[in-house]
Amino acid sequence: VLEPILFMAIYTFIFVVVFNRNMSSVMAYISSGLMLWNFFQRSVISSASLVKRYAGLLNRVYLPKYVLVVSTMILNGFKMLINFLIVAVFMVYYRIPLNFTMLQFIPVLLVFIVLTFGISVWMLHFGVYLPDVKKGCDVLLRVLFYLSGVFYSLDGRLSNNIGNVLLNINPIGRLLLESRNVLLYGIDMSVKHVAILLLAGLLISVSAIFTVT
């Protein structure tokens, strides 16, 4: 619980003081982004070393390797649930009204989980053959963090052209935007974008499963 609160405080300071920006429900905005990002980052990073970590178990018992990713994501899912409670507290604090649009967070979250699973399984696969893939992945995720609008708005802080490009090529940034729209602002999700990302997530997941099995 302490970790997401500390990071939220740091990014709130950066957003409000360093960037000299302000918005209504800023802490709910940042904590909602960190909730999904931390789930994604932890799942992807830890997957790179799963085969090495459980090599003894895999040698003794036949176990589809992607099951290790599922177990890791379940653990990270419990952590995300705790983070969601923090988001809910801020939503109450900022008096964000309950509405049926919030139910659309469920399909957005499911697409996010499917995409995270597919990428994580591929990371598990690469981790077997590339010893330094975890370090490289950590660097790439740091870059992706700043390009995904975790603590700022891609379609508000950046110019329209740059923001639209990042939203179109960065699925994490797009799903963060959709989740905030339905949770915080009562804006319906983009069915087209969410459906496209669901299809992409399924293709990545299925291809990854057949590769590592």
PDB file of C-alpha atoms in Angstrom:
ATOM      1  CA  VAL A   1       0.000   0.000   0.000  1.00  0.00           C
ATOM      2  CA  LEU A   2       2.815   2.398   0.875  1.00  0.00           C
ATOM      3  CA  GLU A   3       4.638   2.103  -2.470  1.00  0.00           C
ATOM      4  CA  PRO A   4       1.814   3.345  -4.764  1.00  0.00           C
ATOM      5  CA  ILE A   5       1.016   6.184  -2.357  1.00  0.00           C
ATOM      6  CA  LEU A   6       4.648   7.365  -2.329  1.00  0.00           C
ATOM      7  CA  PHE A   7       4.961   7.202  -6.109  1.00  0.00           C
ATOM      8  CA  MET A   8       1.636   8.953  -6.505  1.00  0.00           C
ATOM      9  CA  ALA A   9       2.867  11.772  -4.249  1.00  0.00           C
ATOM     10  CA  ILE A  10       6.086  12.094  -6.281  1.00  0.00           C
ATOM     11  CA  TYR A  11       4.314  12.233  -9.639  1.00  0.00           C
ATOM     12  CA  THR A  12       1.690  14.601  -8.299  1.00  0.00           C
ATOM     13  CA  PHE A  13       4.517  16.937  -7.264  1.00  0.00           C
ATOM     14  CA  ILE A  14       6.112  16.648 -10.729  1.00  0.00           C
ATOM     15  CA  PHE A  15       2.818  17.246 -12.512  1.00  0.00           C
ATOM     16  CA  VAL A  16       1.618  20.173 -10.405  1.00  0.00           C
ATOM     17  CA  VAL A  17       4.860  21.893  -9.356  1.00  0.00           C
ATOM     18  CA  VAL A  18       7.453  21.044 -12.031  1.00  0.00           C
ATOM     19  CA  PHE A  19       5.087  21.020 -15.025  1.00  0.00           C
ATOM     20  CA  ASN A  20       3.032  23.820 -13.429  1.00  0.00           C
ATOM     21  CA  ARG A  21      -0.142  21.990 -14.429  1.00  0.00           C
ATOM     22  CA  ASN A  22      -3.289  21.341 -12.491  1.00  0.00           C
ATOM     23  CA  MET A  23      -6.498  19.436 -13.080  1.00  0.00           C
ATOM     24  CA  SER A  24      -9.482  18.337 -11.115  1.00  0.00           C
ATOM     25  CA  SER A  25      -9.053  14.984  -9.344  1.00  0.00           C
ATOM     26  CA  VAL A  26      -5.308  14.937 -10.080  1.00  0.00           C
ATOM     27  CA  MET A  27      -4.509  12.288  -7.457  1.00  0.00           C
ATOM     28  CA  ALA A  28      -7.254   9.994  -8.753  1.00  0.00           C
ATOM     29  CA  TYR A  29      -5.882  10.549 -12.264  1.00  0.00           C
ATOM     30  CA  ILE A  30      -2.313   9.619 -11.338  1.00  0.00           C
ATOM     31  CA  SER A  31      -3.208   6.725  -9.034  1.00  0.00           C
ATOM     32  CA  SER A  32      -5.419   5.160 -11.718  1.00  0.00           C
ATOM     33  CA  GLY A  33      -2.528   5.295 -14.169  1.00  0.00           C
ATOM     34  CA  LEU A  34      -0.077   3.798 -11.682  1.00  0.00           C
ATOM     35  CA  MET A  35      -2.555   1.047 -10.813  1.00  0.00           C
ATOM     36  CA  LEU A  36      -2.561  -0.352 -14.362  1.00  0.00           C
ATOM     37  CA  TRP A  37       1.046   0.475 -15.157  1.00  0.00           C
ATOM     38  CA  ASN A  38       2.447  -1.292 -12.097  1.00  0.00           C
ATOM     39  CA  PHE A  39       0.458  -4.418 -12.951  1.00  0.00           C
ATOM     40  CA  PHE A  40       1.814  -4.386 -16.500  1.00  0.00           C
ATOM     41  CA  GLN A  41       5.416  -3.608 -15.542  1.00  0.00           C
ATOM     42  CA  ARG A  42       5.645  -6.170 -12.736  1.00  0.00           C
ATOM     43  CA  SER A  43       4.136  -8.914 -14.878  1.00  0.00           C
ATOM     44  CA  VAL A  44       6.389  -8.292 -17.875  1.00  0.00           C
ATOM     45  CA  ILE A  45       9.620  -7.845 -15.904  1.00  0.00           C
ATOM     46  CA  SER A  46       9.143 -10.871 -13.664  1.00  0.00           C
ATOM     47  CA  SER A  47       8.210 -13.098 -16.623  1.00  0.00           C
ATOM     48  CA  ALA A  48      11.683 -12.715 -18.145  1.00  0.00           C
ATOM     49  CA  SER A  49      13.250 -14.793 -15.344  1.00  0.00           C
ATOM     50  CA  LEU A  50      10.432 -17.243 -14.560  1.00  0.00           C
ATOM     51  CA  VAL A  51      11.900 -20.243 -16.412  1.00  0.00           C
ATOM     52  CA  LYS A  52      15.255 -19.805 -14.708  1.00  0.00           C
ATOM     53  CA  ARG A  53      13.619 -19.342 -11.316  1.00  0.00           C
ATOM     54  CA  TYR A  54      11.470 -22.471 -11.611  1.00  0.00           C
ATOM     55  CA  ALA A  55      13.866 -24.600 -13.656  1.00  0.00           C
ATOM     56  CA  GLY A  56      13.893 -27.355 -11.010  1.00  0.00           C
ATOM     57  CA  LEU A  57      10.113 -27.615 -10.988  1.00  0.00           C
ATOM     58  CA  LEU A  58       9.888 -27.635 -14.780  1.00  0.00           C
ATOM     59  CA  ASN A  59      12.474 -30.433 -14.970  1.00  0.00           C
ATOM     60  CA  ARG A  60      10.514 -32.627 -12.549  1.00  0.00           C
ATOM     61  CA  VAL A  61       6.935 -31.959 -13.616  1.00  0.00           C
ATOM     62  CA  TYR A  62       5.436 -31.229 -17.015  1.00  0.00           C
ATOM     63  CA  LEU A  63       3.935 -27.797 -16.769  1.00  0.00           C
ATOM     64  CA  PRO A  64       3.050 -25.439 -19.606  1.00  0.00           C
ATOM     65  CA  LYS A  65       5.393 -22.526 -19.126  1.00  0.00           C
ATOM     66  CA  TYR A  66       2.693 -19.938 -19.615  1.00  0.00           C
ATOM     67  CA  VAL A  67       1.082 -21.200 -16.377  1.00  0.00           C
ATOM     68  CA  LEU A  68       3.969 -19.514 -14.571  1.00  0.00           C
ATOM     69  CA  VAL A  69       2.948 -16.232 -16.163  1.00  0.00           C
ATOM     70  CA  VAL A  70      -0.665 -16.767 -15.082  1.00  0.00           C
ATOM     71  CA  SER A  71       0.391 -17.351 -11.475  1.00  0.00           C
ATOM     72  CA  THR A  72       2.561 -14.236 -11.516  1.00  0.00           C
ATOM     73  CA  MET A  73      -0.252 -12.155 -12.963  1.00  0.00           C
ATOM     74  CA  ILE A  74      -2.669 -13.420 -10.314  1.00  0.00           C
ATOM     75  CA  LEU A  75      -0.272 -12.252  -7.607  1.00  0.00           C
ATOM     76  CA  ASN A  76       0.123  -8.882  -9.317  1.00  0.00           C
ATOM     77  CA  GLY A  77      -3.645  -8.762  -9.719  1.00  0.00           C
ATOM     78  CA  PHE A  78      -4.085  -8.812  -5.949  1.00  0.00           C
ATOM     79  CA  LYS A  79      -1.663  -5.902  -5.701  1.00  0.00           C
ATOM     80  CA  MET A  80      -3.629  -4.081  -8.401  1.00  0.00           C
ATOM     81  CA  LEU A  81      -6.810  -4.658  -6.406  1.00  0.00           C
ATOM     82  CA  ILE A  82      -5.238  -2.903  -3.423  1.00  0.00           C
ATOM     83  CA  ASN A  83      -4.236  -0.036  -5.710  1.00  0.00           C
ATOM     84  CA  PHE A  84      -7.798   0.110  -7.039  1.00  0.00           C
ATOM     85  CA  LEU A  85      -9.047   0.652  -3.485  1.00  0.00           C
ATOM     86  CA  ILE A  86      -6.720   3.665  -3.299  1.00  0.00           C
ATOM     87  CA  VAL A  87      -8.176   4.966  -6.568  1.00  0.00           C
ATOM     88  CA  ALA A  88     -11.687   4.457  -5.167  1.00  0.00           C
ATOM     89  CA  VAL A  89     -10.801   6.461  -2.059  1.00  0.00           C
ATOM     90  CA  PHE A  90      -9.649   9.393  -4.197  1.00  0.00           C
ATOM     91  CA  MET A  91     -12.756   9.114  -6.362  1.00  0.00           C
ATOM     92  CA  VAL A  92     -14.862   9.477  -3.228  1.00  0.00           C
ATOM     93  CA  TYR A  93     -12.662  12.352  -2.032  1.00  0.00           C
ATOM     94  CA  TYR A  94     -13.121  14.231  -5.302  1.00  0.00           C
ATOM     95  CA  ARG A  95     -16.846  13.401  -5.310  1.00  0.00           C
ATOM     96  CA  ILE A  96     -16.737  11.702  -8.686  1.00  0.00           C
ATOM     97  CA  PRO A  97     -20.326  10.512  -9.185  1.00  0.00           C
ATOM     98  CA  LEU A  98     -21.149   6.866  -9.794  1.00  0.00           C
ATOM     99  CA  ASN A  99     -22.573   6.129 -13.234  1.00  0.00           C
ATOM    100  CA  PHE A 100     -23.143   3.184 -15.546  1.00  0.00           C
ATOM    101  CA  THR A 101     -20.248   4.271 -17.756  1.00  0.00           C
ATOM    102  CA  MET A 102     -17.898   3.019 -15.043  1.00  0.00           C
ATOM    103  CA  LEU A 103     -18.975  -0.541 -15.863  1.00  0.00           C
ATOM    104  CA  GLN A 104     -17.090  -0.155 -19.141  1.00  0.00           C
ATOM    105  CA  PHE A 105     -13.909  -0.324 -17.104  1.00  0.00           C
ATOM    106  CA  ILE A 106     -14.438  -4.102 -16.972  1.00  0.00           C
ATOM    107  CA  PRO A 107     -13.918  -4.743 -20.714  1.00  0.00           C
ATOM    108  CA  VAL A 108     -11.064  -2.224 -20.788  1.00  0.00           C
ATOM    109  CA  LEU A 109      -9.381  -4.040 -17.899  1.00  0.00           C
ATOM    110  CA  LEU A 110      -9.914  -7.441 -19.526  1.00  0.00           C
ATOM    111  CA  VAL A 111      -8.259  -6.228 -22.736  1.00  0.00           C
ATOM    112  CA  PHE A 112      -5.394  -4.819 -20.657  1.00  0.00           C
ATOM    113  CA  ILE A 113      -4.952  -8.196 -18.935  1.00  0.00           C
ATOM    114  CA  VAL A 114      -5.014 -10.116 -22.239  1.00  0.00           C
ATOM    115  CA  LEU A 115      -2.406  -7.790 -23.737  1.00  0.00           C
ATOM    116  CA  THR A 116      -0.237  -8.002 -20.620  1.00  0.00           C
ATOM    117  CA  PHE A 117      -0.450 -11.796 -20.675  1.00  0.00           C
ATOM    118  CA  GLY A 118       0.640 -12.050 -24.307  1.00  0.00           C
ATOM    119  CA  ILE A 119       3.597  -9.708 -23.877  1.00  0.00           C
ATOM    120  CA  SER A 120       4.603 -11.447 -20.638  1.00  0.00           C
ATOM    121  CA  VAL A 121       4.595 -14.901 -22.254  1.00  0.00           C
ATOM    122  CA  TRP A 122       6.819 -13.625 -25.043  1.00  0.00           C
ATOM    123  CA  MET A 123       9.153 -12.161 -22.425  1.00  0.00           C
ATOM    124  CA  LEU A 124       9.240 -15.568 -20.717  1.00  0.00           C
ATOM    125  CA  HIS A 125      10.244 -17.108 -24.051  1.00  0.00           C
ATOM    126  CA  PHE A 126      12.984 -14.573 -24.787  1.00  0.00           C
ATOM    127  CA  GLY A 127      14.271 -14.835 -21.225  1.00  0.00           C
ATOM    128  CA  VAL A 128      15.287 -18.450 -21.896  1.00  0.00           C
ATOM    129  CA  TYR A 129      17.565 -17.576 -24.820  1.00  0.00           C
ATOM    130  CA  LEU A 130      18.666 -14.032 -24.026  1.00  0.00           C
ATOM    131  CA  PRO A 131      20.241 -13.747 -20.553  1.00  0.00           C
ATOM    132  CA  ASP A 132      20.195  -9.948 -20.558  1.00  0.00           C
ATOM    133  CA  VAL A 133      16.642  -9.562 -21.824  1.00  0.00           C
ATOM    134  CA  LYS A 134      15.426  -8.503 -18.378  1.00  0.00           C
ATOM    135  CA  LYS A 135      17.840  -5.553 -18.313  1.00  0.00           C
ATOM    136  CA  GLY A 136      16.883  -4.535 -21.823  1.00  0.00           C
ATOM    137  CA  CYS A 137      13.214  -4.867 -21.002  1.00  0.00           C
ATOM    138  CA  ASP A 138      13.656  -2.667 -17.943  1.00  0.00           C
ATOM    139  CA  VAL A 139      15.122   0.100 -20.114  1.00  0.00           C
ATOM    140  CA  LEU A 140      12.349  -0.193 -22.699  1.00  0.00           C
ATOM    141  CA  LEU A 141       9.690  -0.099 -20.005  1.00  0.00           C
ATOM    142  CA  ARG A 142      11.190   3.069 -18.564  1.00  0.00           C
ATOM    143  CA  VAL A 143      10.867   4.702 -21.973  1.00  0.00           C
ATOM    144  CA  LEU A 144       7.351   3.331 -22.424  1.00  0.00           C
ATOM    145  CA  PHE A 145       6.380   4.673 -19.005  1.00  0.00           C
ATOM    146  CA  TYR A 146       7.039   8.243 -20.095  1.00  0.00           C
ATOM    147  CA  LEU A 147       5.347   7.700 -23.463  1.00  0.00           C
ATOM    148  CA  SER A 148       2.163   6.241 -21.973  1.00  0.00           C
ATOM    149  CA  GLY A 149       0.819   9.212 -20.038  1.00  0.00           C
ATOM    150  CA  VAL A 150       0.907   7.500 -16.664  1.00  0.00           C
ATOM    151  CA  PHE A 151       1.086  10.810 -14.781  1.00  0.00           C
ATOM    152  CA  TYR A 152       0.113  13.252 -17.522  1.00  0.00           C
ATOM    153  CA  SER A 153      -2.432  13.420 -20.322  1.00  0.00           C
ATOM    154  CA  LEU A 154      -1.243  12.347 -23.770  1.00  0.00           C
ATOM    155  CA  ASP A 155      -4.092  14.206 -25.423  1.00  0.00           C
ATOM    156  CA  GLY A 156      -3.827  17.242 -23.178  1.00  0.00           C
ATOM    157  CA  ARG A 157      -0.205  17.898 -22.284  1.00  0.00           C
ATOM    158  CA  LEU A 158       1.290  17.169 -25.711  1.00  0.00           C
ATOM    159  CA  SER A 159       0.360  18.732 -29.021  1.00  0.00           C
ATOM    160  CA  ASN A 160      -2.562  17.101 -30.776  1.00  0.00           C
ATOM    161  CA  ASN A 161      -0.395  15.523 -33.468  1.00  0.00           C
ATOM    162  CA  ILE A 162       2.147  13.992 -31.071  1.00  0.00           C
ATOM    163  CA  GLY A 163      -0.525  12.909 -28.616  1.00  0.00           C
ATOM    164  CA  ASN A 164      -2.608  11.231 -31.311  1.00  0.00           C
ATOM    165  CA  VAL A 165       0.431   9.415 -32.697  1.00  0.00           C
ATOM    166  CA  LEU A 166       1.364   8.067 -29.264  1.00  0.00           C
ATOM    167  CA  LEU A 167      -2.204   6.980 -28.605  1.00  0.00           C
ATOM    168  CA  ASN A 168      -2.392   5.179 -31.943  1.00  0.00           C
ATOM    169  CA  ILE A 169       0.919   3.317 -31.679  1.00  0.00           C
ATOM    170  CA  ASN A 170       1.043   2.759 -27.915  1.00  0.00           C
ATOM    171  CA  PRO A 171      -1.624   0.317 -26.680  1.00  0.00           C
ATOM    172  CA  ILE A 172      -0.778   0.960 -23.023  1.00  0.00           C
ATOM    173  CA  GLY A 173      -1.306   4.685 -23.426  1.00  0.00           C
ATOM    174  CA  ARG A 174      -4.594   4.089 -25.245  1.00  0.00           C
ATOM    175  CA  LEU A 175      -5.928   1.751 -22.544  1.00  0.00           C
ATOM    176  CA  LEU A 176      -4.889   4.147 -19.785  1.00  0.00           C
ATOM    177  CA  LEU A 177      -6.844   6.870 -21.565  1.00  0.00           C
ATOM    178  CA  GLU A 178      -9.909   4.659 -21.984  1.00  0.00           C
ATOM    179  CA  SER A 179      -9.831   3.541 -18.346  1.00  0.00           C
ATOM    180  CA  ARG A 180      -9.650   7.119 -17.076  1.00  0.00           C
ATOM    181  CA  ASN A 181     -12.416   8.240 -19.408  1.00  0.00           C
ATOM    182  CA  VAL A 182     -14.865   5.651 -18.078  1.00  0.00           C
ATOM    183  CA  LEU A 183     -13.830   5.834 -14.417  1.00  0.00           C
ATOM    184  CA  LEU A 184     -13.214   9.526 -13.868  1.00  0.00           C
ATOM    185  CA  TYR A 185     -14.976  11.479 -16.588  1.00  0.00           C
ATOM    186  CA  GLY A 186     -18.060   9.465 -17.525  1.00  0.00           C
ATOM    187  CA  ILE A 187     -16.950   9.236 -21.164  1.00  0.00           C
ATOM    188  CA  ASP A 188     -17.812   6.080 -23.082  1.00  0.00           C
ATOM    189  CA  MET A 189     -14.880   3.974 -24.182  1.00  0.00           C
ATOM    190  CA  SER A 190     -13.906   3.881 -27.841  1.00  0.00           C
ATOM    191  CA  VAL A 191     -15.326   0.521 -28.891  1.00  0.00           C
ATOM    192  CA  LYS A 192     -13.247   0.568 -32.059  1.00  0.00           C
ATOM    193  CA  HIS A 193      -9.926   1.081 -30.310  1.00  0.00           C
ATOM    194  CA  VAL A 194     -10.689  -1.365 -27.503  1.00  0.00           C
ATOM    195  CA  ALA A 195     -11.826  -4.018 -30.006  1.00  0.00           C
ATOM    196  CA  ILE A 196      -8.664  -3.580 -32.073  1.00  0.00           C
ATOM    197  CA  LEU A 197      -6.491  -3.948 -28.980  1.00  0.00           C
ATOM    198  CA  LEU A 198      -8.463  -7.028 -27.907  1.00  0.00           C
ATOM    199  CA  LEU A 199      -7.773  -8.628 -31.274  1.00  0.00           C
ATOM    200  CA  ALA A 200      -4.090  -7.665 -31.057  1.00  0.00           C
ATOM    201  CA  GLY A 201      -3.864  -9.023 -27.510  1.00  0.00           C
ATOM    202  CA  LEU A 202      -5.451 -12.323 -28.512  1.00  0.00           C
ATOM    203  CA  LEU A 203      -3.115 -12.727 -31.479  1.00  0.00           C
ATOM    204  CA  ILE A 204      -0.063 -11.965 -29.344  1.00  0.00           C
ATOM    205  CA  SER A 205      -1.255 -14.330 -26.601  1.00  0.00           C
ATOM    206  CA  VAL A 206      -2.111 -17.255 -28.883  1.00  0.00           C
ATOM    207  CA  SER A 207       1.135 -16.972 -30.833  1.00  0.00           C
ATOM    208  CA  ALA A 208       3.099 -16.782 -27.590  1.00  0.00           C
ATOM    209  CA  ILE A 209       1.370 -19.829 -26.084  1.00  0.00           C
ATOM    210  CA  PHE A 210       2.092 -21.992 -29.147  1.00  0.00           C
ATOM    211  CA  THR A 211       5.700 -20.792 -29.175  1.00  0.00           C
ATOM    212  CA  VAL A 212       6.550 -21.580 -25.549  1.00  0.00           C
ATOM    213  CA  THR A 213       4.523 -24.791 -25.175  1.00  0.00           C
TER     214      THR A 213
END
